[in-house]
Coordinates of C-alpha atoms in Angstrom, one line a residue:
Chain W
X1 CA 144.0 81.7 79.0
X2 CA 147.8 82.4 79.7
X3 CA 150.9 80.1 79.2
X4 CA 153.7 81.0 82.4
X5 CA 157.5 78.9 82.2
X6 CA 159.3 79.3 85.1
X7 CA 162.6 77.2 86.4
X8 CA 164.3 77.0 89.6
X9 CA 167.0 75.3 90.6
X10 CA 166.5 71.4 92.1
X11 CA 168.2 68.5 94.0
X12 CA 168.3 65.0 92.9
X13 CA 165.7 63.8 90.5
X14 CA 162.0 62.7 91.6
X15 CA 161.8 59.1 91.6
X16 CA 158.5 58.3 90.0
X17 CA 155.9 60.4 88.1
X18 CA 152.6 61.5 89.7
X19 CA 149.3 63.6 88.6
X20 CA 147.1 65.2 91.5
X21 CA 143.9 67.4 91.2
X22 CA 141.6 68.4 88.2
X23 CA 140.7 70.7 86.0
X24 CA 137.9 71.3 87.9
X25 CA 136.4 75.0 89.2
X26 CA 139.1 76.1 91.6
X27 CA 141.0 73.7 91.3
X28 CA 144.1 72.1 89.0
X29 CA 146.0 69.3 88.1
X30 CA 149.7 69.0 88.2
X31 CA 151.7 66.2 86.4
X32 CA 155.0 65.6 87.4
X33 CA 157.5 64.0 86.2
X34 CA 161.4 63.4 86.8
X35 CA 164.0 65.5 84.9
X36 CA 167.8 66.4 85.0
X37 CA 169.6 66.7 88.3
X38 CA 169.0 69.8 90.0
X39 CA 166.6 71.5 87.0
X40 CA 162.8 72.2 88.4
X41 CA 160.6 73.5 84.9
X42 CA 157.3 74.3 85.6
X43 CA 154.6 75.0 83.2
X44 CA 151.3 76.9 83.7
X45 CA 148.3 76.7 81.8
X46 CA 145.9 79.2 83.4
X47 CA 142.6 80.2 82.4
X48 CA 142.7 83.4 84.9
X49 CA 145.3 85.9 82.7
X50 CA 147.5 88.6 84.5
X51 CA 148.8 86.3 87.6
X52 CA 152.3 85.5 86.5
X53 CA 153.6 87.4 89.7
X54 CA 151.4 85.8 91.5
X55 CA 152.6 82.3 90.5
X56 CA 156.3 83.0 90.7
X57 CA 156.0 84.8 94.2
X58 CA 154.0 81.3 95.7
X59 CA 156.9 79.3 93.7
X60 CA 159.5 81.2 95.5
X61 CA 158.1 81.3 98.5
X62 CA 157.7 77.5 98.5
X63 CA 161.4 76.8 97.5
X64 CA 163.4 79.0 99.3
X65 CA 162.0 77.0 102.6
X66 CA 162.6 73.7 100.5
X67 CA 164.6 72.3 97.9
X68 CA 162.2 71.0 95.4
X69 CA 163.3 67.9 93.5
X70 CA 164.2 67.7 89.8
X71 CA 161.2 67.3 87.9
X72 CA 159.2 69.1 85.3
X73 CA 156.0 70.1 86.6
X74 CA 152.7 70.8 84.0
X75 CA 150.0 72.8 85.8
X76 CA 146.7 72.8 84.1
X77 CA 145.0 75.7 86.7
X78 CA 141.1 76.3 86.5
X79 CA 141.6 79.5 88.6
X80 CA 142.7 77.8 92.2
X81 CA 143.8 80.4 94.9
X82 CA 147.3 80.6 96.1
X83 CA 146.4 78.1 98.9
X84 CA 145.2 75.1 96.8
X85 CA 148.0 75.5 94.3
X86 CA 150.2 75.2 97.3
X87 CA 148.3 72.0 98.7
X88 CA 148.3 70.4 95.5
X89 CA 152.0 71.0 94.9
X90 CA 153.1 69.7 98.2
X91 CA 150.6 66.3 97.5
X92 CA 152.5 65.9 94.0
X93 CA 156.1 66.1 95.7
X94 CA 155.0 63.9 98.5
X95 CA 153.7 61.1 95.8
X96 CA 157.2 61.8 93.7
X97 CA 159.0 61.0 96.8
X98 CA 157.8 57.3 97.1
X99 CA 157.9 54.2 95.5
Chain K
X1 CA 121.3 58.5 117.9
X2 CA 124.1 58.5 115.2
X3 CA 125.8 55.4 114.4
X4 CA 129.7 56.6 114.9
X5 CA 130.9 53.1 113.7
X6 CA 129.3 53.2 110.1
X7 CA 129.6 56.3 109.0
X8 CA 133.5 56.2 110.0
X9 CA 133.7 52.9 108.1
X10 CA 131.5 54.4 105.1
X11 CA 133.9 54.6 101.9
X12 CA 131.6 57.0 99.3
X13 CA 132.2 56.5 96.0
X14 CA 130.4 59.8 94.5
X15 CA 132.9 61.7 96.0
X16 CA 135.9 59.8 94.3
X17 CA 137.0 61.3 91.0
X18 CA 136.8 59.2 87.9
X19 CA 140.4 57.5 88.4
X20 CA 139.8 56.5 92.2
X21 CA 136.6 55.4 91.1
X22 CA 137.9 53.0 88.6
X23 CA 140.6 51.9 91.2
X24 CA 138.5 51.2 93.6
X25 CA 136.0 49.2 92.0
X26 CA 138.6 46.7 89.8
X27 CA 140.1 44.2 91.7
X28 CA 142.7 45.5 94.1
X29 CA 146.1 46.1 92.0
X30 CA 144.8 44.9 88.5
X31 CA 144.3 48.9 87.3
X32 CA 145.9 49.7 84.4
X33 CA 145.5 53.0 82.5
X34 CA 145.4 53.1 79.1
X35 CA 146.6 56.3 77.4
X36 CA 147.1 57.9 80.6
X37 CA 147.4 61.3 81.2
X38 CA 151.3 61.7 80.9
X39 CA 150.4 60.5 76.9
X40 CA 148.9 64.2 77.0
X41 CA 145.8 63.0 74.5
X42 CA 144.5 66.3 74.7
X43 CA 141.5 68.0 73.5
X44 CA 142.6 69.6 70.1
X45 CA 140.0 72.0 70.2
X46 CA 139.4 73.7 73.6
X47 CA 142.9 75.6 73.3
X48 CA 141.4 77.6 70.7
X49 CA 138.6 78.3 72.7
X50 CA 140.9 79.3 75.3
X51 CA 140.0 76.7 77.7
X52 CA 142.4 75.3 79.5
X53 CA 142.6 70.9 78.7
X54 CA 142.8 68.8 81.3
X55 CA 145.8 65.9 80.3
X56 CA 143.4 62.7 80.2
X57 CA 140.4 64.6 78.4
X58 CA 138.5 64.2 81.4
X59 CA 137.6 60.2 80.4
X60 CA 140.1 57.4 82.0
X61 CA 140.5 54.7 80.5
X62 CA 140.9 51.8 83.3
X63 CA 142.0 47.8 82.0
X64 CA 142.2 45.0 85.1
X65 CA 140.3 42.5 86.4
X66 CA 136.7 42.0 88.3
X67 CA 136.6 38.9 90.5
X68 CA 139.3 38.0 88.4
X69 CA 138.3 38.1 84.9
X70 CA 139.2 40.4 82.5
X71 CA 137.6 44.0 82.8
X72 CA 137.7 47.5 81.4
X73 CA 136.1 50.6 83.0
X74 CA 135.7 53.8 81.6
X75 CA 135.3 56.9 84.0
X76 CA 133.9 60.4 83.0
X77 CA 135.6 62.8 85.6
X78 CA 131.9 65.3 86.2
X79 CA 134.7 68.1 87.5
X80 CA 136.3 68.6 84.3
X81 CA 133.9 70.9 81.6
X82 CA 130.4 68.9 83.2
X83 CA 131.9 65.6 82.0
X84 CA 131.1 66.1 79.0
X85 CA 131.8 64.1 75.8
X86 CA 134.5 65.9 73.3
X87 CA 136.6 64.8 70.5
X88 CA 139.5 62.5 72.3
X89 CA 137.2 61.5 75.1
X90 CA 134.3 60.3 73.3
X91 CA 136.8 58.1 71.0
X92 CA 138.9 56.7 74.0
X93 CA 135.7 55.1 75.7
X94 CA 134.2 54.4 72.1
X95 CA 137.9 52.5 71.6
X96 CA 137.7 50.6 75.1
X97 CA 134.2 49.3 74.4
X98 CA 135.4 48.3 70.5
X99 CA 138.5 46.4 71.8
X100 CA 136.5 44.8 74.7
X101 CA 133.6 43.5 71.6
X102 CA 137.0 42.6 70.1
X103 CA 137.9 40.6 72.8
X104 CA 135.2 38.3 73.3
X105 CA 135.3 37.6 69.9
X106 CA 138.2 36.3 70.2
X107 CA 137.4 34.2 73.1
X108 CA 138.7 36.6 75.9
X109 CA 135.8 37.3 78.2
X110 CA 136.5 41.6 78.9
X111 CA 133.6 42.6 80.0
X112 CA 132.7 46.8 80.6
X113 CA 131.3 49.0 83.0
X114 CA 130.9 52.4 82.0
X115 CA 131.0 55.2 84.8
X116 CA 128.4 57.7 83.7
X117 CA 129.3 61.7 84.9
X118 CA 128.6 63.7 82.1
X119 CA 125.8 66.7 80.8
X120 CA 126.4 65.3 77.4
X121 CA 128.2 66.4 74.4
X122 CA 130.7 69.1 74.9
X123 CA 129.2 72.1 73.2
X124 CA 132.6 73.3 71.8
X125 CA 133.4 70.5 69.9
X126 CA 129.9 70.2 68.4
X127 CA 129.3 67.5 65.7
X128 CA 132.6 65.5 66.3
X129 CA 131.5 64.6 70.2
X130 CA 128.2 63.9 68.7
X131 CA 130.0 61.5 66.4
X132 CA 132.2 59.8 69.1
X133 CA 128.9 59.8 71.4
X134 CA 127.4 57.9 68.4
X135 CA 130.0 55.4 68.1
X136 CA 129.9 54.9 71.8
X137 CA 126.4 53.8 71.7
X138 CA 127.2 51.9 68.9
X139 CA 129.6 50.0 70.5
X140 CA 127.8 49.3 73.3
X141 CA 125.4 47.5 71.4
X142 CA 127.9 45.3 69.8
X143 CA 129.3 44.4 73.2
X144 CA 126.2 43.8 75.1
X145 CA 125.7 40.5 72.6
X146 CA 128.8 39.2 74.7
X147 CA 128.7 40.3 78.0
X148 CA 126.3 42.4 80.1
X149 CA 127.8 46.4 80.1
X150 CA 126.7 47.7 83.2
X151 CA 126.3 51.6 83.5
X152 CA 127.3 53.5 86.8
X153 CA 125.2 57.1 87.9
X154 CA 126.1 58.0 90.7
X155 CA 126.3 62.0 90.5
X156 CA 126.6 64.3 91.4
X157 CA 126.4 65.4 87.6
X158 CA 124.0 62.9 86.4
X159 CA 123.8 61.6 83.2
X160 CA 122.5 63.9 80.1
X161 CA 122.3 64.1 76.4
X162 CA 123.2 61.7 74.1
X163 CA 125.0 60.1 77.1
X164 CA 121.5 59.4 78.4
X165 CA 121.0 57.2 75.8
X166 CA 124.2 55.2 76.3
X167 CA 122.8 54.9 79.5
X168 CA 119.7 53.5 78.3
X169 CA 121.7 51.3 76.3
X170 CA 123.6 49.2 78.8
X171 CA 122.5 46.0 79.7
X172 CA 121.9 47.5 83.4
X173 CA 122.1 50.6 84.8
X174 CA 122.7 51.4 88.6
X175 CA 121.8 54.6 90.2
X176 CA 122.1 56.4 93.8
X177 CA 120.2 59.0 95.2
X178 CA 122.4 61.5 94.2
X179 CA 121.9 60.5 90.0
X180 CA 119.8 62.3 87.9
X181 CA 119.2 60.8 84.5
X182 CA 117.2 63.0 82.1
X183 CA 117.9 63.6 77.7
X184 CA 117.4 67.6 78.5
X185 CA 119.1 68.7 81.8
X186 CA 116.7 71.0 84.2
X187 CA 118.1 74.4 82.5
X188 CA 117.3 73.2 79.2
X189 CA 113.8 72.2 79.7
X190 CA 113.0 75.0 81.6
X191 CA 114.0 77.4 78.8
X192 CA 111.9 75.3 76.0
X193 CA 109.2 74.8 78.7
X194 CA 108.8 78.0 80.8
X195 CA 109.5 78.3 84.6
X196 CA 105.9 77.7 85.4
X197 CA 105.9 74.2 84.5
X198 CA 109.7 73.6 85.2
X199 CA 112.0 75.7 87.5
X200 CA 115.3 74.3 87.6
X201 CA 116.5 75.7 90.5
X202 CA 113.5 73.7 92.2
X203 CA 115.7 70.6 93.3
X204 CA 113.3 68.3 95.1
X205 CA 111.2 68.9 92.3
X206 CA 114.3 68.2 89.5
X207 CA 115.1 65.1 91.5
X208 CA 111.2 63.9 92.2
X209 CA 111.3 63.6 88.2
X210 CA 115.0 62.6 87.0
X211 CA 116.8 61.3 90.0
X212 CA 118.0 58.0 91.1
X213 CA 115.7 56.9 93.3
X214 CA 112.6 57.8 90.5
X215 CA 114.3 56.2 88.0
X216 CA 114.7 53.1 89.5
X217 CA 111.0 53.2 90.4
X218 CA 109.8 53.7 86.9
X219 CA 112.2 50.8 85.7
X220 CA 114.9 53.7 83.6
X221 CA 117.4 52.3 85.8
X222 CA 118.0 48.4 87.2
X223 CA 119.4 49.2 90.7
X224 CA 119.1 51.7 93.1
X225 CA 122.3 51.6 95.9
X226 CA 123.5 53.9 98.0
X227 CA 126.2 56.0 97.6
X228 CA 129.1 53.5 99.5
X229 CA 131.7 51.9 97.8
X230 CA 131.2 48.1 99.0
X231 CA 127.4 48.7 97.4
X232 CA 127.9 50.5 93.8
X233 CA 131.1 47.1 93.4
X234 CA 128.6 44.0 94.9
X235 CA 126.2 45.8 92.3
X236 CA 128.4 46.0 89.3
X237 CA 129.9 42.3 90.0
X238 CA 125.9 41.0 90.5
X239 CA 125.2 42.6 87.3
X240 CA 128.1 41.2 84.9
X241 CA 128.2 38.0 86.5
X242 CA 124.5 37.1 85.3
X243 CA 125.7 37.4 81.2
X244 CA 123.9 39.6 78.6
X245 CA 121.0 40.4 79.0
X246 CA 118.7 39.2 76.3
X247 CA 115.6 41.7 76.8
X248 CA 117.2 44.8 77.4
X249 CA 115.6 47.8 77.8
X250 CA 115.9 49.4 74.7
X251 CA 114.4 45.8 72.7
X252 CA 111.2 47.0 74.7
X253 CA 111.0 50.5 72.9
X254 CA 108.0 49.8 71.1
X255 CA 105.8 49.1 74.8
X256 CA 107.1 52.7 76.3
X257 CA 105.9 54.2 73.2
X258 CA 102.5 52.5 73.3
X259 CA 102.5 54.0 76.9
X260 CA 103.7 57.1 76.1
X261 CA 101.0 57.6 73.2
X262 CA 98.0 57.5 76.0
X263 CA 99.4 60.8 77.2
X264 CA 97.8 62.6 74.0
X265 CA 98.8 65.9 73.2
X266 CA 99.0 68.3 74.8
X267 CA 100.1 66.5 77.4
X268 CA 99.0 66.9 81.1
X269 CA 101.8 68.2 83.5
X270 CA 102.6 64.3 85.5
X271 CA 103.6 64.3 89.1
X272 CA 106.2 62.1 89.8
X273 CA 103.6 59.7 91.4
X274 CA 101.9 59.9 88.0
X275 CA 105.1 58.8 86.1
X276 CA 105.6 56.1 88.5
X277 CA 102.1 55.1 87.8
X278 CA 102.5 55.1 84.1
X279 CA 105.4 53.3 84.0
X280 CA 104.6 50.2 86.2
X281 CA 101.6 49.7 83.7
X282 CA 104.3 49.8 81.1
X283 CA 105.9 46.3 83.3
X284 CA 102.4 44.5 82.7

């Protein structure tokens, strides 16, 4: 089990809080909740140790195509590939974009 | 020919994890969480383990309403650690079914429904999820005296362990196909039995035995519905709305053990029609 912290710069703040997925084999659950304009924190959890450049390369790739909003992000992972950590990230900003 | 139109309007409810579960079974925006996950109630003791917590302790916590009166669920999510019953879990549905008893003593009628996903006692917090499973069952009994607590299996973990016996506690307990109800789970038994008279990787045999539709047959379980939402929430609302239940299943322990003691020992190895056969004598 590994603990990662990574931050990235934001836009405005998410406007409610959400939780998507499980710590369930494969997959993980993400709480999010608002924070400071234009700070992004994220914290990993991860029971699969040595990924941490594999975790900052999918977080990079995601927001330098778009401008995540302000929030900080908790990951609990229970060793998801790159693709389901994307999919579950991109549910969680869609449900912290709405009312 | 396959019927297009109902399996597109089918809603499953085994495939729902334990919050959408609870969600979709209260009355449509009554849910209420209580500790929710953001309160981060986590298991103290998997960290150490290094296992990685999930935020809710995989049990939510669910107040609202069912046909408009007062309701709690609580949900075992079968996708975190088995379901199983640890330290913070075990005490948050132990709490809900206290405050509920607590309730209806003071003249509010909550009533409970347990959703039941879970191998048991989690292994790495040892005696203290066997306490909170004991104060669980505990609790249960105090609140069955009020209202009928109705107990949902729908799988696809099943119910095991000490849960079991919560399960056997409830005033009713509802089962699909997919449900397996058993004390020992398959592995278990076939360590203390041997693989020639259990092999657990033999699953129409594992479900002949423990699953839903057996149980229901041999009277474990009340009602046997298939896995659609519309079915498992009529089911639960029949249930409550007929009150507590005044012979429940476990009053009747000393008639299973009469039944049981014709068996002899050594036992013969039953066949699930045996069981079945056993059983309905038990009804008589």
């Amino acid at each position: 089990m590994e603990t990662l912290t990574f931050q990235y710069p934001a836009g405005r703040p998410g406007r409610t809080r959400a939780l998507v997925g499980c710590v369930g084999s494969g997959d993980l659950e993400v709480l999010l909740e608002p924070a400071d304009e234009g700070q992004l924190t994220i914290q990993v959890i991860t029971s699969v140790n040595g990924a941490s450049h594999r975790w900052q390369q999918l977080f990079e790739r995601m927001f330098n195509s778009q401008t995540p909003p302000a929030l900080h992000i908790d990951i609990h992972d229970f060793g998801a590939t790159p693709g389901v950590v994307r999919l579950r990230l991109e549910q969680g900003f869609e449900e912290v974009g709405h009312d | 020919m396959t019927d297009h139109a109902r399996l597109l309007n089918h809603r499953t409810f085994t495939e729902l994890g334990a919050r959408e579960r609870a969600r979709a079974l209260l009355d449509r925006g009554s849910f209420r969480e209580l500790v929710d996950p953001f309160e981060r109630l986590i298991s103290p003791w998997l960290p150490g383990q290094g296992i990685v917590t999930q935020a809710d302790d995989g049990v939510v916590i669910a107040k609202g309403t069912l046909e408009g009166e007062p309701a709690v669920i609580a949900a075992i999510e079968g996708a975190f650690q088995g379901g199983s019953m640890g330290e913070v879990g075990g005490a948050k549905i132990a709490a809900a079914l206290e405050l509920a008893a607590e309730d209806n003593r003071k003249g509010i009628p909550t009533r409970a429904c347990l959703l039941l996903e879970t191998g048991g006692v989690r292994l790495q917090e040892a005696n203290l999820g066997l306490a909170a499973i004991a104060e669980i069952q505990a609790a249960i009994v105090d609140l069955r005296r009020y209202q009928a607590v109705v107990g949902v299996i729908a799988g696809p973990v099943g119910c095991f362990g000490g849960m079991s016996i919560a399960a056997g506690l409830c005033s009713h307990l509802i089962v699909t196909r997919e449900a397996r109800l058993g004390l020992n789970g398959p592995q278990v038994i076939e360590q203390e039995a041997g693989i020639e008279e259990f092999d657990s990787r033999d699953r129409p045999f594992i479900w002949s035995l423990t699953g839903g539709e057996q149980r229901h047959a041999t009277g474990l379980a009340d009602a046997y519905v298939a896995d659609d939402l519309e079915a498992v929430r009529n089911e639960v609302l029949r249930c409550m709305a007929g009150g507590p239940v005044e012979q429940t299943r476990s009053r009747r322990h000393a008639q299973y053990l009469a039944r049981l003691a014709t068996l002899g020992t050594p036992c013969p190895l039953l066949t699930a029609a045996d069981v079945r056969d056993l059983y309905k004598e038990n009804d008589q």
